[in-house]
Amino acid sequence: MLQVQEGQCGLCAHFAEGHADSLVMRIRSSHEAKEDVIEDCGHPKHAPLQLKVTAISKCDGFEQANAQSARTPFQAQTR
């Protein structure tokens, strides 16, 4: 298990944006992720790149996610 720190993708609102599931919610609440977890980055600045990131990846577009919620596809599109 990897320790996910503030500023890393696993705790970012854009990690798995639009389809966050119980796995992403566990990462956000426990700050731990398996080494093989890879998800989409939904950051608008990176959308054309269609990035796949690990929970410990990071960039300057970090936005803290709420550990108890995830954006729905509708919310992700209207942001």
CSV table of C-alpha atoms in Angstrom, one decimal:
chain,number,residue,atom,x,y,z
A,1,MET,CA,0.0,0.0,0.0
A,2,LEU,CA,1.1,3.5,-0.8
A,3,GLN,CA,0.6,6.5,1.5
A,4,VAL,CA,-1.3,9.2,-0.3
A,5,GLN,CA,-0.4,12.7,0.8
A,6,GLU,CA,-2.1,16.1,0.4
A,7,GLY,CA,-1.4,17.4,-3.1
A,8,GLN,CA,-1.4,14.0,-4.7
A,9,CYS,CA,-4.0,12.8,-7.2
A,10,GLY,CA,-5.7,10.3,-5.0
A,11,LEU,CA,-6.9,13.2,-2.8
A,12,CYS,CA,-7.8,15.5,-5.7
A,13,ALA,CA,-11.4,16.2,-6.8
A,14,HIS,CA,-10.3,15.5,-10.4
A,15,PHE,CA,-9.1,11.9,-9.6
A,16,ALA,CA,-11.6,9.6,-11.3
A,17,GLU,CA,-13.9,12.6,-11.8
A,18,GLY,CA,-17.3,11.6,-13.1
A,19,HIS,CA,-17.0,8.0,-12.1
A,20,ALA,CA,-15.5,7.9,-8.7
A,21,ASP,CA,-16.5,4.7,-6.9
A,22,SER,CA,-16.1,3.1,-3.5
A,23,LEU,CA,-12.4,2.5,-4.2
A,24,VAL,CA,-11.8,6.2,-4.7
A,25,MET,CA,-13.8,7.0,-1.6
A,26,ARG,CA,-11.6,4.6,0.4
A,27,ILE,CA,-8.4,6.2,-0.9
A,28,ARG,CA,-9.8,9.6,0.1
A,29,SER,CA,-10.8,8.5,3.6
A,30,SER,CA,-7.8,6.2,4.4
A,31,HIS,CA,-5.1,8.1,2.5
A,32,GLU,CA,-3.8,4.7,1.2
A,33,ALA,CA,-3.9,3.1,-2.2
A,34,LYS,CA,-2.7,0.0,-3.9
A,35,GLU,CA,0.3,0.4,-6.2
A,36,ASP,CA,-1.7,-0.6,-9.3
A,37,VAL,CA,-4.6,1.9,-9.0
A,38,ILE,CA,-4.8,4.0,-12.1
A,39,GLU,CA,-7.6,6.4,-12.9
A,40,ASP,CA,-8.5,9.2,-15.3
A,41,CYS,CA,-7.6,12.8,-14.5
A,42,GLY,CA,-10.6,15.0,-15.0
A,43,HIS,CA,-8.9,18.4,-14.6
A,44,PRO,CA,-10.1,20.7,-17.4
A,45,LYS,CA,-6.6,21.8,-18.2
A,46,HIS,CA,-5.5,18.2,-18.8
A,47,ALA,CA,-8.7,17.0,-20.6
A,48,PRO,CA,-7.2,17.0,-24.1
A,49,LEU,CA,-4.4,14.8,-22.9
A,50,GLN,CA,-6.7,12.1,-21.5
A,51,LEU,CA,-4.3,11.4,-18.7
A,52,LYS,CA,-4.3,8.3,-16.6
A,53,VAL,CA,-2.7,8.8,-13.2
A,54,THR,CA,-1.8,6.9,-10.1
A,55,ALA,CA,-3.0,7.9,-6.6
A,56,ILE,CA,0.4,9.3,-5.8
A,57,SER,CA,0.8,11.3,-9.0
A,58,LYS,CA,0.6,15.1,-8.6
A,59,CYS,CA,0.4,18.4,-10.6
A,60,ASP,CA,-0.2,22.1,-9.9
A,61,GLY,CA,-4.0,21.7,-10.6
A,62,PHE,CA,-4.7,19.9,-7.3
A,63,GLU,CA,-8.1,20.6,-5.7
A,64,GLN,CA,-8.8,18.9,-2.4
A,65,ALA,CA,-11.6,16.4,-2.7
A,66,ASN,CA,-14.2,15.8,0.0
A,67,ALA,CA,-13.5,12.3,1.4
A,68,GLN,CA,-17.3,11.6,1.6
A,69,SER,CA,-18.4,12.7,-1.9
A,70,ALA,CA,-17.6,12.4,-5.6
A,71,ARG,CA,-18.7,14.5,-8.5
A,72,THR,CA,-21.3,12.9,-10.7
A,73,PRO,CA,-20.7,13.0,-14.5
A,74,PHE,CA,-23.3,15.9,-14.7
A,75,GLN,CA,-21.4,17.9,-12.0
A,76,ALA,CA,-18.1,17.2,-13.7
A,77,GLN,CA,-19.3,18.6,-17.0
A,78,THR,CA,-20.8,21.8,-15.6
A,79,ARG,CA,-17.8,22.8,-13.5
